[in-house]
Amino acid sequence: MDIRRTILWMIFTFSLLLLWNNWQQHHGQPSLFAPAPAPVAQTASADATGRADLPSVAQSGAANVPASEAPAEGQEVHVKTAVYDLTFDTLGAQLVRSELLKFKNVDETTGIIPWVKGLFGIHPPQNAGQVMYLLNDQPGDMYVAQTGLVGAPQGQSYPTHLTPFALVGDGPVNKGDITEIAFEATSDQVRVVKTFILSENSYDIRVRTDIFNLGDQPIDPSLYLQLTRDGHEPASTSGFYSTFTGVAVYSEQDKFQKVTFEDITKNKASYIQQADNGWVGMVQHYFATAWVPQQGVVRTNQTLSLPGGLFAVRTIESVGSIAPGAQKTVESHLWVGPQDQQAMGAVAPGLDLVVDYGWVTIIAKPMFQLMIWLHDIVGNWGWTIVVLTLLIKLVFYPLSAASYRSMAKMKLVGPRMKHLKEKFGDDKAKMNAAMMEMYRTEKINPLGGCLPMLVQIPVFIALYWVLLGSVEMRGAPWILWIHDLAISDPWFILPAFMMLTMFLQIKLNPTPPDPMQARVMMIMPLVFGGMMFLFPAGLVLYWCVNNTVSIIQQRVIMNRLDKEKAASASS
């Protein structure tokens, strides 16, 4: 029983730790349990492009890439597809706003959620329920995609993201399911044409950069692809569970790495990496942007802090020598949209890793693929969660059966345990000896109810991250009052049901002989249920189904034991 008491105290302590963790997150502190940012390579002496003719980061602060401030003003140009409403600025041909037409801002203005969150000082944004945007260029809400050339000889300049561009032709050109829009600019005998190629139903934007040498001397420019944003959290960020907002970089050599804005600010992540593959991006819950240069071309990836509280991640690649009168074309991809793992993985190797499952990735990845397969059959993400939970329970049924059988036997000998406690009083040595003898006689393993559950914990954690990180849950309805599995149950029906099922499970389990243990067990539903009130409905749905099936399994096994006991007594 000392072991059981230890396990109970561990569970209770872990529950309190979870509550403290959620409270800390609500007040802006990092989570203790989220997948941690990977360590990043640091280089103090290399310049931002690996080229000797460019200033170092320490000298320029932007590796010859102009700072964000610019006196010139541009004009806005709009392009619309089935998934996008994009806004380009002719100043630098920057992509300065992207409305994602198939996604809306989180709307938690119904039910009792607004009242509960109001108690914590959390109020719904004014644009709740409207079409959401990812990129934007407003003060205090800056997040843009930029490109340009660096490496000009002393006294000359190349077109950058601060150079005025002109629209080529009359505007966007539609070619069936493809829309193209091009901008051009000339600076010091170098002409650049940026062409953005959009597919009607894709978030993968092809970007073609044509570079013309109009002078009489060879040029050797480098192309930079850059994402710039401020460090604010998205409006939909929850204070009750942890998600990552920051920089992500991937290469086959260094694999997937995350860099927080805080580390960049504190110079803990002066990231400079050379590779000939991979991508750079910005990540937030459910959504991401990423520049994917040509694979097989050497480039330098870099993160840095810019004036005005801005942060940038960029990749810079050498274009090579361009002879007088010649031109070169550089192809790249720009992803701006949801963290669609299948679609992103098709754009570039490793791009699907923006959905980071941490140390349970080896379990979570196959589980997500199973969910996709189930959804193709079921057609509803809520029912997909239900079916997935049933399949998991089926796979683990032998372990669960062993656990429930052990707990049922413990409950049957409960009166004898109470008698032993009364008989031996405070003599714990004799009491423990008598209990071990009883366990041996009745063939009971005192750890039989706990160990099978411990084996399943990694699977449950993996499923937690899958449900929390899958953009497919966002805006997905289930039934009746559940209109979005990615937000809290507006009427708290699922959390209340979860608490009820937890109470029923406790009643089915043997009552601990120690009154303190019994009180701890009765508090557990309140602790876990309270945590789930503001968690996404999809997560709570999983726990409700899991608990309900567990109760059914436990009742069936207990009934079998009762019949076995009655049969042995009659014989």
PDB file of N, CA and C in Angstrom, residues 128-161:
ATOM      1  N   ALA A 128     -13.701  38.823 -34.189  1.00  0.00           N
ATOM      2  CA  ALA A 128     -14.063  37.419 -34.007  1.00  0.00           C
ATOM      3  C   ALA A 128     -15.062  36.986 -35.077  1.00  0.00           C
ATOM      4  N   GLY A 129     -14.794  35.846 -35.693  1.00  0.00           N
ATOM      5  CA  GLY A 129     -15.702  35.300 -36.697  1.00  0.00           C
ATOM      6  C   GLY A 129     -15.468  35.813 -38.102  1.00  0.00           C
ATOM      7  N   GLN A 130     -14.609  36.819 -38.277  1.00  0.00           N
ATOM      8  CA  GLN A 130     -14.334  37.352 -39.612  1.00  0.00           C
ATOM      9  C   GLN A 130     -13.228  36.546 -40.287  1.00  0.00           C
ATOM     10  N   VAL A 131     -13.091  36.710 -41.596  1.00  0.00           N
ATOM     11  CA  VAL A 131     -12.016  36.044 -42.329  1.00  0.00           C
ATOM     12  C   VAL A 131     -10.679  36.452 -41.721  1.00  0.00           C
ATOM     13  N   MET A 132      -9.826  35.470 -41.466  1.00  0.00           N
ATOM     14  CA  MET A 132      -8.570  35.771 -40.781  1.00  0.00           C
ATOM     15  C   MET A 132      -7.471  36.142 -41.787  1.00  0.00           C
ATOM     16  N   TYR A 133      -6.516  36.890 -41.295  1.00  0.00           N
ATOM     17  CA  TYR A 133      -5.340  37.212 -42.085  1.00  0.00           C
ATOM     18  C   TYR A 133      -4.119  36.652 -41.363  1.00  0.00           C
ATOM     19  N   LEU A 134      -3.076  36.377 -42.139  1.00  0.00           N
ATOM     20  CA  LEU A 134      -1.822  35.904 -41.571  1.00  0.00           C
ATOM     21  C   LEU A 134      -0.765  36.993 -41.669  1.00  0.00           C
ATOM     22  N   LEU A 135      -0.491  37.453 -42.883  1.00  0.00           N
ATOM     23  CA  LEU A 135       0.444  38.561 -43.070  1.00  0.00           C
ATOM     24  C   LEU A 135      -0.291  39.888 -42.944  1.00  0.00           C
ATOM     25  N   ASN A 136       0.430  40.892 -42.458  1.00  0.00           N
ATOM     26  CA  ASN A 136      -0.158  42.223 -42.305  1.00  0.00           C
ATOM     27  C   ASN A 136       0.980  43.223 -42.132  1.00  0.00           C
ATOM     28  N   ASP A 137       0.733  44.481 -42.476  1.00  0.00           N
ATOM     29  CA  ASP A 137       1.810  45.484 -42.382  1.00  0.00           C
ATOM     30  C   ASP A 137       1.387  46.708 -41.599  1.00  0.00           C
ATOM     31  N   GLN A 138       0.526  46.517 -40.609  1.00  0.00           N
ATOM     32  CA  GLN A 138       0.081  47.640 -39.797  1.00  0.00           C
ATOM     33  C   GLN A 138       0.987  47.806 -38.574  1.00  0.00           C
ATOM     34  N   PRO A 139       1.156  49.043 -38.087  1.00  0.00           N
ATOM     35  CA  PRO A 139       1.968  49.256 -36.886  1.00  0.00           C
ATOM     36  C   PRO A 139       1.450  48.430 -35.719  1.00  0.00           C
ATOM     37  N   GLY A 140       2.346  47.709 -35.064  1.00  0.00           N
ATOM     38  CA  GLY A 140       1.952  46.833 -33.971  1.00  0.00           C
ATOM     39  C   GLY A 140       1.438  45.489 -34.433  1.00  0.00           C
ATOM     40  N   ASP A 141       1.356  45.302 -35.743  1.00  0.00           N
ATOM     41  CA  ASP A 141       0.886  44.025 -36.295  1.00  0.00           C
ATOM     42  C   ASP A 141       1.610  43.793 -37.620  1.00  0.00           C
ATOM     43  N   MET A 142       2.932  43.669 -37.546  1.00  0.00           N
ATOM     44  CA  MET A 142       3.773  43.592 -38.733  1.00  0.00           C
ATOM     45  C   MET A 142       4.203  42.152 -38.998  1.00  0.00           C
ATOM     46  N   TYR A 143       3.978  41.702 -40.233  1.00  0.00           N
ATOM     47  CA  TYR A 143       4.348  40.340 -40.630  1.00  0.00           C
ATOM     48  C   TYR A 143       4.302  40.311 -42.156  1.00  0.00           C
ATOM     49  N   VAL A 144       5.465  40.387 -42.829  1.00  0.00           N
ATOM     50  CA  VAL A 144       5.505  40.528 -44.280  1.00  0.00           C
ATOM     51  C   VAL A 144       6.562  39.595 -44.873  1.00  0.00           C
ATOM     52  N   ALA A 145       6.435  39.346 -46.184  1.00  0.00           N
ATOM     53  CA  ALA A 145       7.391  38.538 -46.939  1.00  0.00           C
ATOM     54  C   ALA A 145       8.117  39.439 -47.926  1.00  0.00           C
ATOM     55  N   GLN A 146       9.444  39.350 -47.935  1.00  0.00           N
ATOM     56  CA  GLN A 146      10.262  40.278 -48.709  1.00  0.00           C
ATOM     57  C   GLN A 146      11.355  39.537 -49.472  1.00  0.00           C
ATOM     58  N   THR A 147      11.798  40.126 -50.579  1.00  0.00           N
ATOM     59  CA  THR A 147      12.935  39.598 -51.322  1.00  0.00           C
ATOM     60  C   THR A 147      13.748  40.768 -51.868  1.00  0.00           C
ATOM     61  N   GLY A 148      14.991  40.494 -52.285  1.00  0.00           N
ATOM     62  CA  GLY A 148      15.815  41.520 -52.895  1.00  0.00           C
ATOM     63  C   GLY A 148      17.189  40.979 -53.218  1.00  0.00           C
ATOM     64  N   LEU A 149      18.030  41.833 -53.784  1.00  0.00           N
ATOM     65  CA  LEU A 149      19.395  41.470 -54.149  1.00  0.00           C
ATOM     66  C   LEU A 149      20.387  42.224 -53.276  1.00  0.00           C
ATOM     67  N   VAL A 150      21.483  41.560 -52.920  1.00  0.00           N
ATOM     68  CA  VAL A 150      22.594  42.187 -52.206  1.00  0.00           C
ATOM     69  C   VAL A 150      23.886  41.818 -52.920  1.00  0.00           C
ATOM     70  N   GLY A 151      24.972  42.471 -52.502  1.00  0.00           N
ATOM     71  CA  GLY A 151      26.272  42.165 -53.078  1.00  0.00           C
ATOM     72  C   GLY A 151      26.723  43.155 -54.129  1.00  0.00           C
ATOM     73  N   ALA A 152      26.109  44.346 -54.186  1.00  0.00           N
ATOM     74  CA  ALA A 152      26.507  45.347 -55.177  1.00  0.00           C
ATOM     75  C   ALA A 152      27.880  45.908 -54.843  1.00  0.00           C
ATOM     76  N   PRO A 153      28.683  46.253 -55.855  1.00  0.00           N
ATOM     77  CA  PRO A 153      29.988  46.879 -55.609  1.00  0.00           C
ATOM     78  C   PRO A 153      29.818  48.200 -54.869  1.00  0.00           C
ATOM     79  N   GLN A 154      30.904  48.659 -54.282  1.00  0.00           N
ATOM     80  CA  GLN A 154      30.880  49.913 -53.534  1.00  0.00           C
ATOM     81  C   GLN A 154      30.376  51.043 -54.425  1.00  0.00           C
ATOM     82  N   GLY A 155      29.415  51.805 -53.895  1.00  0.00           N
ATOM     83  CA  GLY A 155      28.867  52.941 -54.630  1.00  0.00           C
ATOM     84  C   GLY A 155      27.713  52.594 -55.536  1.00  0.00           C
ATOM     85  N   GLN A 156      27.340  51.314 -55.604  1.00  0.00           N
ATOM     86  CA  GLN A 156      26.193  50.910 -56.409  1.00  0.00           C
ATOM     87  C   GLN A 156      25.166  50.212 -55.531  1.00  0.00           C
ATOM     88  N   SER A 157      24.007  49.982 -56.093  1.00  0.00           N
ATOM     89  CA  SER A 157      22.954  49.301 -55.346  1.00  0.00           C
ATOM     90  C   SER A 157      22.156  48.407 -56.287  1.00  0.00           C
ATOM     91  N   TYR A 158      21.581  47.372 -55.717  1.00  0.00           N
ATOM     92  CA  TYR A 158      20.686  46.478 -56.443  1.00  0.00           C
ATOM     93  C   TYR A 158      19.269  46.661 -55.915  1.00  0.00           C
ATOM     94  N   PRO A 159      18.246  46.257 -56.672  1.00  0.00           N
ATOM     95  CA  PRO A 159      16.870  46.344 -56.162  1.00  0.00           C
ATOM     96  C   PRO A 159      16.679  45.484 -54.911  1.00  0.00           C
ATOM     97  N   THR A 160      16.107  46.077 -53.880  1.00  0.00           N
ATOM     98  CA  THR A 160      15.843  45.383 -52.620  1.00  0.00           C
ATOM     99  C   THR A 160      14.355  45.494 -52.300  1.00  0.00           C
ATOM    100  N   HIS A 161      13.989  45.095 -51.088  1.00  0.00           N
ATOM    101  CA  HIS A 161      12.576  45.187 -50.679  1.00  0.00           C
ATOM    102  C   HIS A 161      12.186  46.622 -50.324  1.00  0.00           C
TER     103      HIS A 161
END
